[in-house]
mmCIF file of C-alpha atoms in Angstrom:
data_model
loop_
_atom_site.group_PDB
_atom_site.id
_atom_site.type_symbol
_atom_site.label_atom_id
_atom_site.label_comp_id
_atom_site.label_asym_id
_atom_site.label_seq_id
_atom_site.Cartn_x
_atom_site.Cartn_y
_atom_site.Cartn_z
ATOM 1 C CA MET H 1 -0.184 0.181 0.122
ATOM 2 C CA ARG H 2 2.695 1.970 1.142
ATOM 3 C CA THR H 3 4.607 1.713 -2.369
ATOM 4 C CA LYS H 4 1.743 2.179 -4.623
ATOM 5 C CA ARG H 5 0.635 5.650 -2.579
ATOM 6 C CA THR H 6 4.509 6.040 -2.999
ATOM 7 C CA THR H 7 4.677 5.419 -6.508
ATOM 8 C CA ILE H 8 1.339 7.666 -7.182
ATOM 9 C CA VAL H 9 3.216 10.932 -5.370
ATOM 10 C CA VAL H 10 6.201 10.320 -7.180
ATOM 11 C CA VAL H 11 3.913 10.573 -10.735
ATOM 12 C CA VAL H 12 2.166 13.353 -9.660
ATOM 13 C CA ALA H 13 5.524 15.058 -8.828
ATOM 14 C CA LEU H 14 7.131 14.101 -12.200
ATOM 15 C CA ALA H 15 3.950 15.610 -14.138
ATOM 16 C CA ALA H 16 4.179 18.631 -12.346
ATOM 17 C CA PHE H 17 8.028 18.749 -12.813
ATOM 18 C CA LEU H 18 7.941 18.215 -16.794
ATOM 19 C CA ALA H 19 4.729 20.955 -17.203
ATOM 20 C CA ALA H 20 6.860 23.571 -15.362
ATOM 21 C CA LEU H 21 9.877 22.463 -17.659
ATOM 22 C CA ALA H 22 7.173 22.662 -20.659
ATOM 23 C CA GLY H 23 5.956 25.893 -19.528
ATOM 24 C CA GLY H 24 9.909 27.090 -18.854
ATOM 25 C CA VAL H 25 10.603 26.199 -22.389
ATOM 26 C CA LYS H 26 8.025 28.140 -23.811
ATOM 27 C CA ALA H 27 8.625 31.065 -21.480
ATOM 28 C CA ALA H 28 12.381 30.803 -22.922
ATOM 29 C CA ALA H 29 10.974 30.452 -26.680
ATOM 30 C CA ALA H 30 8.642 33.452 -26.198
ATOM 31 C CA ALA H 31 11.416 35.485 -24.730
ATOM 32 C CA ALA H 32 14.029 34.742 -27.526
ATOM 33 C CA PRO H 33 16.458 37.859 -27.698
ATOM 34 C CA VAL H 34 15.562 40.184 -30.392
ATOM 35 C CA ILE H 35 18.205 41.946 -32.879
ATOM 36 C CA THR H 36 16.903 45.186 -34.759
ATOM 37 C CA ILE H 37 18.827 45.998 -37.745
ATOM 38 C CA TRP H 38 18.527 48.967 -39.831
ATOM 39 C CA THR H 39 19.489 48.801 -43.393
ATOM 40 C CA ASP H 40 18.258 49.865 -46.821
ATOM 41 C CA GLN H 41 15.739 48.950 -49.358
ATOM 42 C CA ASN H 42 18.528 47.260 -51.551
ATOM 43 C CA ARG H 43 20.196 45.311 -48.661
ATOM 44 C CA LYS H 44 16.890 44.215 -46.864
ATOM 45 C CA ALA H 45 16.764 40.466 -48.670
ATOM 46 C CA ASP H 46 20.451 39.599 -48.180
ATOM 47 C CA VAL H 47 20.753 40.701 -44.801
ATOM 48 C CA THR H 48 17.731 39.125 -43.638
ATOM 49 C CA GLN H 49 18.795 36.007 -45.165
ATOM 50 C CA VAL H 50 22.021 36.332 -43.746
ATOM 51 C CA ALA H 51 21.838 37.442 -40.864
ATOM 52 C CA GLY H 52 18.762 34.872 -40.145
ATOM 53 C CA ALA H 53 21.163 31.902 -40.626
ATOM 54 C CA TRP H 54 23.312 33.295 -37.645
ATOM 55 C CA ALA H 55 20.275 34.059 -35.959
ATOM 56 C CA ALA H 56 19.084 30.405 -35.895
ATOM 57 C CA SER H 57 22.351 28.880 -34.630
ATOM 58 C CA ARG H 58 22.152 31.426 -31.843
ATOM 59 C CA GLY H 59 18.752 31.316 -30.580
ATOM 60 C CA ALA H 60 17.961 35.071 -31.550
ATOM 61 C CA THR H 61 15.183 36.922 -34.026
ATOM 62 C CA ILE H 62 16.100 39.165 -36.210
ATOM 63 C CA ASN H 63 13.830 42.189 -37.031
ATOM 64 C CA VAL H 64 15.105 43.857 -39.991
ATOM 65 C CA VAL H 65 13.592 47.720 -40.687
ATOM 66 C CA VAL H 66 14.010 49.146 -43.672
ATOM 67 C CA LYS H 67 15.169 53.058 -43.900
ATOM 68 C CA ASN H 68 15.998 55.281 -46.641
ATOM 69 C CA PHE H 69 20.248 54.771 -46.592
ATOM 70 C CA GLY H 70 21.091 58.360 -46.162
ATOM 71 C CA ASP H 71 18.183 58.841 -42.987
ATOM 72 C CA ILE H 72 19.934 56.118 -41.022
ATOM 73 C CA ARG H 73 22.958 58.256 -39.725
ATOM 74 C CA ASP H 74 20.690 60.952 -38.929
ATOM 75 C CA ASN H 75 18.034 59.090 -37.066
ATOM 76 C CA LEU H 76 20.078 56.843 -34.792
ATOM 77 C CA GLY H 77 20.793 60.419 -33.221
ATOM 78 C CA THR H 78 16.777 61.142 -32.488
ATOM 79 C CA VAL H 79 15.064 57.347 -32.399
ATOM 80 C CA ALA H 80 13.586 56.551 -28.905
ATOM 81 C CA ALA H 81 16.024 53.858 -27.668
ATOM 82 C CA ALA H 82 12.577 51.113 -27.780
ATOM 83 C CA ASP H 83 12.367 51.608 -31.420
ATOM 84 C CA ALA H 84 16.234 51.866 -31.842
ATOM 85 C CA PRO H 85 18.112 49.310 -33.968
ATOM 86 C CA ASP H 86 20.920 47.361 -32.313
ATOM 87 C CA VAL H 87 22.991 47.010 -35.548
ATOM 88 C CA ILE H 88 23.083 49.607 -38.700
ATOM 89 C CA VAL H 89 24.459 49.526 -42.307
ATOM 90 C CA GLY H 90 26.285 52.514 -42.855
ATOM 91 C CA ALA H 91 29.047 54.394 -44.668
ATOM 92 C CA HIS H 92 32.349 54.721 -43.144
ATOM 93 C CA ASP H 93 32.383 58.533 -43.459
ATOM 94 C CA TRP H 94 29.780 58.366 -41.071
ATOM 95 C CA THR H 95 32.298 56.785 -38.118
ATOM 96 C CA GLY H 96 33.395 60.180 -36.616
ATOM 97 C CA GLN H 97 29.926 61.817 -36.258
ATOM 98 C CA LEU H 98 28.738 58.558 -34.727
ATOM 99 C CA ALA H 99 31.605 57.501 -32.826
ATOM 100 C CA ALA H 100 32.135 61.351 -31.616
ATOM 101 C CA ASN H 101 28.406 61.209 -30.292
ATOM 102 C CA GLY H 102 28.366 57.904 -28.828
ATOM 103 C CA LEU H 103 25.941 55.955 -31.145
ATOM 104 C CA VAL H 104 28.162 53.501 -31.979
ATOM 105 C CA GLU H 105 30.440 50.965 -29.902
ATOM 106 C CA PRO H 106 33.845 50.227 -30.911
ATOM 107 C CA ILE H 107 34.516 46.295 -32.853
ATOM 108 C CA TYR H 108 36.813 43.885 -31.722
ATOM 109 C CA LEU H 109 38.398 41.890 -34.539
ATOM 110 C CA LYS H 110 40.875 38.476 -34.427
ATOM 111 C CA PRO H 111 44.217 39.438 -35.915
ATOM 112 C CA ALA H 112 43.265 36.455 -38.448
ATOM 113 C CA THR H 113 40.218 38.004 -39.198
ATOM 114 C CA LYS H 114 41.813 41.553 -39.919
ATOM 115 C CA ALA H 115 44.654 40.227 -42.381
ATOM 116 C CA GLN H 116 41.650 39.172 -44.459
ATOM 117 C CA PHE H 117 41.075 43.100 -45.227
ATOM 118 C CA PRO H 118 43.033 45.743 -46.789
ATOM 119 C CA ALA H 119 44.313 47.821 -44.150
ATOM 120 C CA TYR H 120 42.604 51.231 -45.898
ATOM 121 C CA THR H 121 38.998 49.797 -45.491
ATOM 122 C CA LEU H 122 39.451 49.226 -41.577
ATOM 123 C CA SER H 123 41.295 52.250 -41.089
ATOM 124 C CA ALA H 124 38.106 53.896 -43.111
ATOM 125 C CA PHE H 125 36.193 52.538 -40.282
ATOM 126 C CA SER H 126 38.400 53.972 -37.405
ATOM 127 C CA TYR H 127 38.592 56.819 -35.597
ATOM 128 C CA GLY H 128 39.720 58.456 -32.552
ATOM 129 C CA LEU H 129 41.843 61.989 -31.377
ATOM 130 C CA ALA H 130 44.776 59.684 -29.867
ATOM 131 C CA VAL H 131 43.975 56.090 -29.982
ATOM 132 C CA LYS H 132 41.876 55.061 -33.108
ATOM 133 C CA LYS H 133 39.673 52.090 -32.756
ATOM 134 C CA LEU H 134 37.494 50.115 -35.172
ATOM 135 C CA TYR H 135 33.933 51.040 -35.416
ATOM 136 C CA GLY H 136 32.511 48.863 -38.179
ATOM 137 C CA VAL H 137 33.151 45.841 -40.328
ATOM 138 C CA PRO H 138 33.628 46.937 -43.897
ATOM 139 C CA THR H 139 31.546 44.469 -46.087
ATOM 140 C CA GLN H 140 31.541 46.918 -49.306
ATOM 141 C CA ILE H 141 33.937 48.698 -51.737
ATOM 142 C CA GLU H 142 32.784 51.539 -54.268
ATOM 143 C CA ASN H 143 34.285 54.161 -56.226
ATOM 144 C CA ILE H 144 33.588 55.893 -59.862
ATOM 145 C CA GLY H 145 34.986 55.268 -62.873
ATOM 146 C CA LEU H 146 35.553 56.594 -66.421
ATOM 147 C CA VAL H 147 33.517 54.507 -68.407
ATOM 148 C CA VAL H 148 34.295 54.287 -72.034
ATOM 149 C CA ASP H 149 31.885 53.596 -75.037
ATOM 150 C CA THR H 150 34.720 51.520 -76.810
ATOM 151 C CA GLY H 151 32.117 51.327 -80.144
ATOM 152 C CA LEU H 152 32.270 54.995 -80.547
ATOM 153 C CA VAL H 153 36.058 56.325 -79.144
ATOM 154 C CA LYS H 154 39.181 54.598 -78.382
ATOM 155 C CA VAL H 155 39.926 53.949 -74.531
ATOM 156 C CA PRO H 156 42.587 57.108 -73.906
ATOM 157 C CA THR H 157 45.685 56.622 -72.111
ATOM 158 C CA SER H 158 46.282 59.497 -71.044
ATOM 159 C CA PHE H 159 44.174 62.874 -70.276
ATOM 160 C CA ALA H 160 45.301 64.813 -73.271
ATOM 161 C CA GLN H 161 43.729 61.869 -75.466
ATOM 162 C CA LEU H 162 40.868 62.027 -73.322
ATOM 163 C CA GLU H 163 39.932 65.742 -73.462
ATOM 164 C CA THR H 164 40.575 65.670 -77.860
ATOM 165 C CA GLU H 165 38.326 62.159 -78.130
ATOM 166 C CA ALA H 166 35.835 63.904 -75.717
ATOM 167 C CA LEU H 167 35.730 67.752 -77.225
ATOM 168 C CA ALA H 168 35.794 65.561 -81.067
ATOM 169 C CA TYR H 169 32.535 63.774 -80.012
ATOM 170 C CA LYS H 170 30.613 66.523 -78.345
ATOM 171 C CA LYS H 171 31.214 68.802 -82.031
ATOM 172 C CA LYS H 172 29.886 65.721 -84.139
ATOM 173 C CA ALA H 173 26.057 66.389 -83.090
ATOM 174 C CA SER H 174 24.195 68.845 -81.588
ATOM 175 C CA GLY H 175 23.064 67.834 -77.833
ATOM 176 C CA ASN H 176 26.437 65.571 -77.510
ATOM 177 C CA LEU H 177 28.505 65.920 -74.073
ATOM 178 C CA ALA H 178 32.243 65.774 -74.122
ATOM 179 C CA ILE H 179 32.240 64.247 -70.742
ATOM 180 C CA ALA H 180 28.943 63.188 -68.771
ATOM 181 C CA VAL H 181 29.816 63.652 -65.046
ATOM 182 C CA GLN H 182 26.914 64.775 -63.020
ATOM 183 C CA GLN H 183 26.854 68.409 -60.805
ATOM 184 C CA GLY H 184 23.889 69.934 -61.220
ATOM 185 C CA SER H 185 22.505 73.179 -59.184
ATOM 186 C CA GLY H 186 23.677 71.903 -56.114
ATOM 187 C CA GLY H 187 27.223 70.368 -57.184
ATOM 188 C CA ASP H 188 28.669 67.073 -56.735
ATOM 189 C CA ALA H 189 32.084 67.263 -55.048
ATOM 190 C CA TYR H 190 31.952 63.043 -55.162
ATOM 191 C CA HIS H 191 31.705 62.769 -58.572
ATOM 192 C CA MET H 192 34.268 65.616 -59.405
ATOM 193 C CA TYR H 193 37.032 64.198 -57.177
ATOM 194 C CA PRO H 194 39.041 62.656 -60.205
ATOM 195 C CA PHE H 195 39.536 65.781 -61.338
ATOM 196 C CA PHE H 196 39.997 67.898 -58.064
ATOM 197 C CA SER H 197 43.024 64.919 -57.249
ATOM 198 C CA GLY H 198 44.155 65.432 -60.542
ATOM 199 C CA LEU H 199 45.055 68.820 -60.156
ATOM 200 C CA GLY H 200 46.841 68.345 -56.804
ATOM 201 C CA GLY H 201 43.843 69.122 -54.489
ATOM 202 C CA TYR H 202 43.031 67.273 -51.581
ATOM 203 C CA ILE H 203 40.319 67.608 -48.224
ATOM 204 C CA PHE H 204 42.475 67.147 -45.482
ATOM 205 C CA GLY H 205 45.916 66.493 -44.579
ATOM 206 C CA THR H 206 47.532 64.426 -41.348
ATOM 207 C CA ASN H 207 49.435 65.229 -38.558
ATOM 208 C CA SER H 208 52.054 63.202 -37.360
ATOM 209 C CA ALA H 209 50.155 60.682 -36.034
ATOM 210 C CA GLY H 210 48.880 59.837 -39.245
ATOM 211 C CA ASN H 211 45.203 61.082 -38.406
ATOM 212 C CA LEU H 212 43.481 63.197 -40.230
ATOM 213 C CA ASP H 213 43.913 66.934 -39.234
ATOM 214 C CA PRO H 214 40.653 69.361 -40.298
ATOM 215 C CA SER H 215 43.353 72.409 -40.019
ATOM 216 C CA ASN H 216 45.092 71.325 -42.553
ATOM 217 C CA ILE H 217 42.700 72.265 -45.755
ATOM 218 C CA GLY H 218 43.777 71.309 -49.182
ATOM 219 C CA VAL H 219 40.908 72.743 -51.356
ATOM 220 C CA ALA H 220 43.181 75.746 -52.463
ATOM 221 C CA ASN H 221 46.811 74.677 -51.622
ATOM 222 C CA PRO H 222 49.565 75.888 -54.040
ATOM 223 C CA LYS H 223 49.530 72.874 -55.932
ATOM 224 C CA PHE H 224 45.831 73.320 -57.265
ATOM 225 C CA LEU H 225 45.419 76.875 -57.531
ATOM 226 C CA LYS H 226 48.813 76.283 -59.896
ATOM 227 C CA ASN H 227 46.774 73.965 -61.903
ATOM 228 C CA ALA H 228 43.421 75.847 -61.559
ATOM 229 C CA PRO H 229 43.649 77.639 -64.865
ATOM 230 C CA LEU H 230 43.073 73.799 -66.844
ATOM 231 C CA ILE H 231 39.729 74.299 -65.210
ATOM 232 C CA ASP H 232 39.023 77.723 -66.563
ATOM 233 C CA LYS H 233 39.810 76.190 -70.049
ATOM 234 C CA TRP H 234 37.637 73.230 -69.521
ATOM 235 C CA ASN H 235 34.731 75.275 -69.046
ATOM 236 C CA LYS H 236 35.477 77.303 -71.909
ATOM 237 C CA GLU H 237 35.723 74.408 -74.505
ATOM 238 C CA GLY H 238 33.116 72.840 -72.479
ATOM 239 C CA LEU H 239 34.854 69.665 -71.740
ATOM 240 C CA ILE H 240 32.633 69.815 -68.617
ATOM 241 C CA ASN H 241 29.240 71.264 -67.837
ATOM 242 C CA ALA H 242 28.118 72.121 -64.587
ATOM 243 C CA ALA H 243 24.524 71.968 -65.827
ATOM 244 C CA VAL H 244 24.761 68.141 -66.300
ATOM 245 C CA ASP H 245 23.320 66.175 -63.660
ATOM 246 C CA SER H 246 22.639 62.654 -62.988
ATOM 247 C CA SER H 247 19.896 61.508 -65.128
ATOM 248 C CA THR H 248 20.962 63.890 -68.085
ATOM 249 C CA ALA H 249 24.594 62.014 -67.753
ATOM 250 C CA GLN H 250 23.290 58.719 -67.815
ATOM 251 C CA ASN H 251 20.988 59.489 -70.616
ATOM 252 C CA ALA H 252 23.520 61.005 -72.514
ATOM 253 C CA PHE H 253 25.779 57.909 -72.367
ATOM 254 C CA MET H 254 22.820 55.324 -72.700
ATOM 255 C CA THR H 255 21.772 57.097 -75.780
ATOM 256 C CA LYS H 256 25.289 57.908 -77.267
ATOM 257 C CA LYS H 257 25.020 61.628 -76.609
ATOM 258 C CA ALA H 258 28.595 61.037 -74.568
ATOM 259 C CA ALA H 259 30.991 58.649 -75.260
ATOM 260 C CA PHE H 260 32.623 59.192 -71.686
ATOM 261 C CA TRP H 261 30.537 59.032 -68.501
ATOM 262 C CA VAL H 262 31.771 59.238 -64.941
ATOM 263 C CA THR H 263 29.609 57.017 -62.730
ATOM 264 C CA GLY H 264 29.958 53.929 -60.312
ATOM 265 C CA PRO H 265 29.018 50.206 -59.817
ATOM 266 C CA TRP H 266 25.407 50.814 -58.771
ATOM 267 C CA ASN H 267 24.823 51.484 -62.326
ATOM 268 C CA SER H 268 26.570 47.792 -63.245
ATOM 269 C CA SER H 269 23.122 46.146 -63.941
ATOM 270 C CA LEU H 270 22.275 48.838 -66.215
ATOM 271 C CA LEU H 271 25.372 48.399 -68.165
ATOM 272 C CA SER H 272 25.652 45.142 -68.455
ATOM 273 C CA THR H 273 22.326 44.929 -69.949
ATOM 274 C CA SER H 274 22.714 47.947 -72.477
ATOM 275 C CA GLY H 275 23.786 46.452 -75.514
ATOM 276 C CA LEU H 276 26.703 48.956 -75.568
ATOM 277 C CA LYS H 277 30.403 47.511 -75.676
ATOM 278 C CA PHE H 278 32.553 49.631 -73.299
ATOM 279 C CA LYS H 279 35.274 49.647 -70.453
ATOM 280 C CA VAL H 280 35.842 51.200 -67.149
ATOM 281 C CA ILE H 281 39.194 52.705 -66.254
ATOM 282 C CA GLN H 282 40.693 55.430 -64.019
ATOM 283 C CA VAL H 283 40.328 59.023 -65.163
ATOM 284 C CA PRO H 284 43.887 59.232 -66.807
ATOM 285 C CA LYS H 285 46.563 61.102 -64.870
ATOM 286 C CA ILE H 286 46.320 65.199 -65.259
ATOM 287 C CA ALA H 287 49.333 66.765 -63.329
ATOM 288 C CA TYR H 288 48.838 63.832 -60.203
ATOM 289 C CA PRO H 289 46.830 60.561 -60.653
ATOM 290 C CA ALA H 290 43.555 61.475 -61.034
ATOM 291 C CA VAL H 291 42.443 58.948 -58.102
ATOM 292 C CA PRO H 292 38.307 58.607 -57.134
ATOM 293 C CA PHE H 293 36.964 58.493 -53.575
ATOM 294 C CA LEU H 294 36.659 55.600 -52.186
ATOM 295 C CA GLY H 295 33.479 54.567 -50.101
ATOM 296 C CA VAL H 296 33.853 51.617 -47.730
ATOM 297 C CA GLN H 297 30.197 50.521 -46.388
ATOM 298 C CA GLY H 298 29.795 48.250 -43.646
ATOM 299 C CA PHE H 299 27.898 47.206 -40.240
ATOM 300 C CA MET H 300 27.970 48.997 -36.835
ATOM 301 C CA VAL H 301 26.728 48.005 -33.167
ATOM 302 C CA THR H 302 25.117 50.990 -31.709
ATOM 303 C CA LYS H 303 24.878 52.029 -27.999
ATOM 304 C CA TYR H 304 21.404 50.513 -27.973
ATOM 305 C CA ALA H 305 22.460 46.807 -28.014
ATOM 306 C CA SER H 306 23.426 47.490 -24.696
ATOM 307 C CA VAL H 307 20.184 49.147 -23.851
ATOM 308 C CA HIS H 308 18.409 46.177 -24.799
ATOM 309 C CA GLY H 309 20.584 43.937 -23.478
ATOM 310 C CA VAL H 310 21.851 42.091 -26.537
ATOM 311 C CA ASP H 311 25.279 43.777 -26.732
ATOM 312 C CA ALA H 312 27.372 40.495 -27.046
ATOM 313 C CA LEU H 313 25.205 38.899 -29.972
ATOM 314 C CA ALA H 314 25.347 42.388 -31.580
ATOM 315 C CA GLN H 315 28.857 41.907 -31.253
ATOM 316 C CA ASP H 316 28.812 38.263 -32.535
ATOM 317 C CA LEU H 317 27.026 39.167 -35.277
ATOM 318 C CA VAL H 318 28.768 42.027 -36.560
ATOM 319 C CA ALA H 319 32.325 41.055 -35.883
ATOM 320 C CA ASN H 320 32.574 37.451 -36.616
ATOM 321 C CA TYR H 321 29.739 36.611 -38.866
ATOM 322 C CA PHE H 322 29.618 39.588 -41.027
ATOM 323 C CA SER H 323 33.074 39.666 -41.544
ATOM 324 C CA ALA H 324 33.425 36.329 -42.492
ATOM 325 C CA PRO H 325 34.314 35.540 -46.882
ATOM 326 C CA THR H 326 30.876 33.419 -47.120
ATOM 327 C CA ALA H 327 28.739 36.765 -45.720
ATOM 328 C CA GLN H 328 30.887 38.924 -47.376
ATOM 329 C CA LEU H 329 30.802 37.443 -50.836
ATOM 330 C CA ALA H 330 26.554 37.427 -50.000
ATOM 331 C CA LEU H 331 26.034 40.672 -48.631
ATOM 332 C CA ALA H 332 28.261 42.425 -51.266
ATOM 333 C CA VAL H 333 27.933 40.941 -54.436
ATOM 334 C CA ALA H 334 23.832 41.366 -54.305
ATOM 335 C CA ASN H 335 23.879 44.956 -53.909
ATOM 336 C CA GLY H 336 26.437 45.359 -56.854
ATOM 337 C CA ARG H 337 29.593 46.374 -54.929
ATOM 338 C CA PHE H 338 32.888 44.803 -54.028
ATOM 339 C CA PRO H 339 33.321 42.915 -51.110
ATOM 340 C CA ALA H 340 35.983 44.280 -48.637
ATOM 341 C CA ASN H 341 37.215 40.903 -47.578
ATOM 342 C CA THR H 342 39.930 39.702 -49.726
ATOM 343 C CA LEU H 343 39.138 36.114 -49.611
ATOM 344 C CA ALA H 344 35.598 36.615 -50.354
ATOM 345 C CA GLY H 345 37.107 38.914 -53.484
ATOM 346 C CA LYS H 346 38.560 35.976 -55.029
ATOM 347 C CA LYS H 347 35.134 34.375 -55.522
ATOM 348 C CA VAL H 348 33.495 37.642 -57.534
ATOM 349 C CA ASN H 349 33.444 36.759 -61.206
ATOM 350 C CA ASP H 350 31.600 39.918 -62.563
ATOM 351 C CA PRO H 351 33.772 41.420 -64.812
ATOM 352 C CA VAL H 352 32.040 45.150 -64.478
ATOM 353 C CA LEU H 353 32.618 45.021 -60.645
ATOM 354 C CA ALA H 354 36.276 43.650 -61.176
ATOM 355 C CA GLN H 355 36.989 47.028 -63.849
ATOM 356 C CA PHE H 356 35.445 49.371 -61.241
ATOM 357 C CA GLY H 357 37.642 47.708 -58.341
ATOM 358 C CA LYS H 358 40.747 48.246 -60.889
ATOM 359 C CA ALA H 359 39.288 52.028 -61.477
ATOM 360 C CA GLY H 360 39.917 52.295 -57.368
ATOM 361 C CA ALA H 361 43.485 52.109 -57.490
ATOM 362 C CA GLY H 362 45.418 54.434 -54.970
ATOM 363 C CA GLY H 363 42.025 56.090 -54.516
ATOM 364 C CA VAL H 364 41.299 58.251 -51.449
ATOM 365 C CA PRO H 365 38.807 57.054 -48.235
ATOM 366 C CA MET H 366 36.198 59.818 -48.258
ATOM 367 C CA PRO H 367 37.274 61.685 -44.753
ATOM 368 C CA ASN H 368 35.255 60.329 -41.920
ATOM 369 C CA ILE H 369 35.842 62.852 -39.218
ATOM 370 C CA PRO H 370 32.610 65.091 -38.260
ATOM 371 C CA GLN H 371 34.266 68.065 -40.248
ATOM 372 C CA MET H 372 34.143 66.561 -43.579
ATOM 373 C CA ASN H 373 30.076 67.490 -43.325
ATOM 374 C CA SER H 374 31.850 70.869 -43.528
ATOM 375 C CA VAL H 375 33.195 70.372 -46.921
ATOM 376 C CA TRP H 376 30.540 69.012 -49.456
ATOM 377 C CA SER H 377 28.646 71.974 -50.025
ATOM 378 C CA ASP H 378 31.342 74.455 -50.610
ATOM 379 C CA LEU H 379 33.459 72.354 -52.450
ATOM 380 C CA GLY H 380 30.542 71.190 -54.883
ATOM 381 C CA ALA H 381 29.472 75.013 -55.156
ATOM 382 C CA ALA H 382 33.187 75.662 -56.332
ATOM 383 C CA TRP H 383 32.994 73.756 -59.299
ATOM 384 C CA VAL H 384 29.506 74.737 -60.284
ATOM 385 C CA LYS H 385 30.666 78.124 -60.376
ATOM 386 C CA SER H 386 33.713 77.941 -62.051
ATOM 387 C CA THR H 387 32.317 75.325 -64.643
ATOM 388 C CA LYS H 388 28.956 76.307 -65.607
ATOM 389 C CA GLY H 389 29.701 78.421 -69.131
ATOM 390 C CA ALA H 390 29.222 81.875 -69.612
ATOM 391 C CA GLY H 391 29.453 84.043 -66.664
ATOM 392 C CA ALA H 392 31.499 81.212 -64.881
ATOM 393 C CA THR H 393 33.743 82.552 -61.803
ATOM 394 C CA LYS H 394 37.448 81.769 -62.441
ATOM 395 C CA ALA H 395 38.521 78.643 -60.485
ATOM 396 C CA ARG H 396 41.201 80.110 -58.438
ATOM 397 C CA VAL H 397 38.917 82.632 -57.210
ATOM 398 C CA ALA H 398 36.172 79.976 -56.262
ATOM 399 C CA PHE H 399 38.173 77.104 -54.623
ATOM 400 C CA THR H 400 39.929 79.911 -52.376
ATOM 401 C CA ALA H 401 36.487 80.986 -51.191
ATOM 402 C CA ALA H 402 35.235 77.682 -50.923
ATOM 403 C CA ALA H 403 38.499 76.958 -48.624
ATOM 404 C CA ARG H 404 38.115 80.090 -46.545
ATOM 405 C CA SER H 405 33.841 79.246 -46.265
ATOM 406 C CA ILE H 406 34.974 75.859 -44.711
ATOM 407 C CA ALA H 407 37.730 76.949 -42.589
ATOM 408 C CA ASP H 408 35.229 79.136 -40.857
ATOM 409 C CA LYS H 409 32.428 76.365 -40.413
ATOM 410 C CA ILE H 410 34.880 74.021 -39.171
ATOM 411 C CA GLY H 411 36.237 76.840 -36.754
#
């Protein structure tokens, strides 16, 4: 009798234990940590897939929120903590502003992982006045190049040849452009950078520690001003026209109204399906190599990951998973960019991406310090004023005024 009673008690206790255990499992499942990622529409599907695979192995859930790429940086500074992301996709030149404002956390990569990235890509996401720290894992590299319609003109090997061929093509028919490079009323210092660097221009110099020095502004440095009369010449002959905006430049090249187009890998698909014969090269050397700006995009962990209690998971996702070759290849190529990870880069077979990559040789990463925000409008405006055709301002005057305005803004 005692044994039967004991058995019943044990069975009841075991049932209660199993019920409690089942309830605990359900509660744990319901409380699975959530990692919120802000990304743009172009990357949504691939970020969801790649991050989702990581989440499945970690017992976490991914919440992908779509934002306009240009809004991510600004929105991060105003969002309520409850709605804030733990991880964001971003551009390397946001690093200084976000790090200085305490909105992103340092990232720590293993030495073996670091070795898989070009040094400049890691430097691009690094910031610090005394000691630099890494604040993002680079996933994509991009730069502009000179697209040449090889069915219309020869591929130039010098700037003099480019100038001659472009002007000759411009004269062939009314409405033709010499070089289709976008500016528009607001200017475009990014697309004009190869011409700027080719004349000896630079944005910021570096100090003895190798850090960007915002007090050393090279927008109107002596070497550039010495070569500035070439801009006046280009304006007079119509080699470059500030009235050309993005759509005008694209339409001109695609309809054979221009044989030369300055653009980037975001137009790779358009070029590949255009039926045109083309080659992408770097703008030929002017007085100096006409190198482009280099843009690096990647992922950062925000301060809100700690607020949400998922900091360790967010760091693991970004530092260990998004940095790996497989994830890099998926995230970069799907968005039409070359992966930052060199092992992933070896697996890219797209010839157009490869040509854009070669066109970026020796390029300059866009300055990632907050003071860069004071440069864009004035530098772009200097190009517009000096290349608008009739009534243009002399380049020396326009760029000297821009340098002065930038210095005043930086203080």
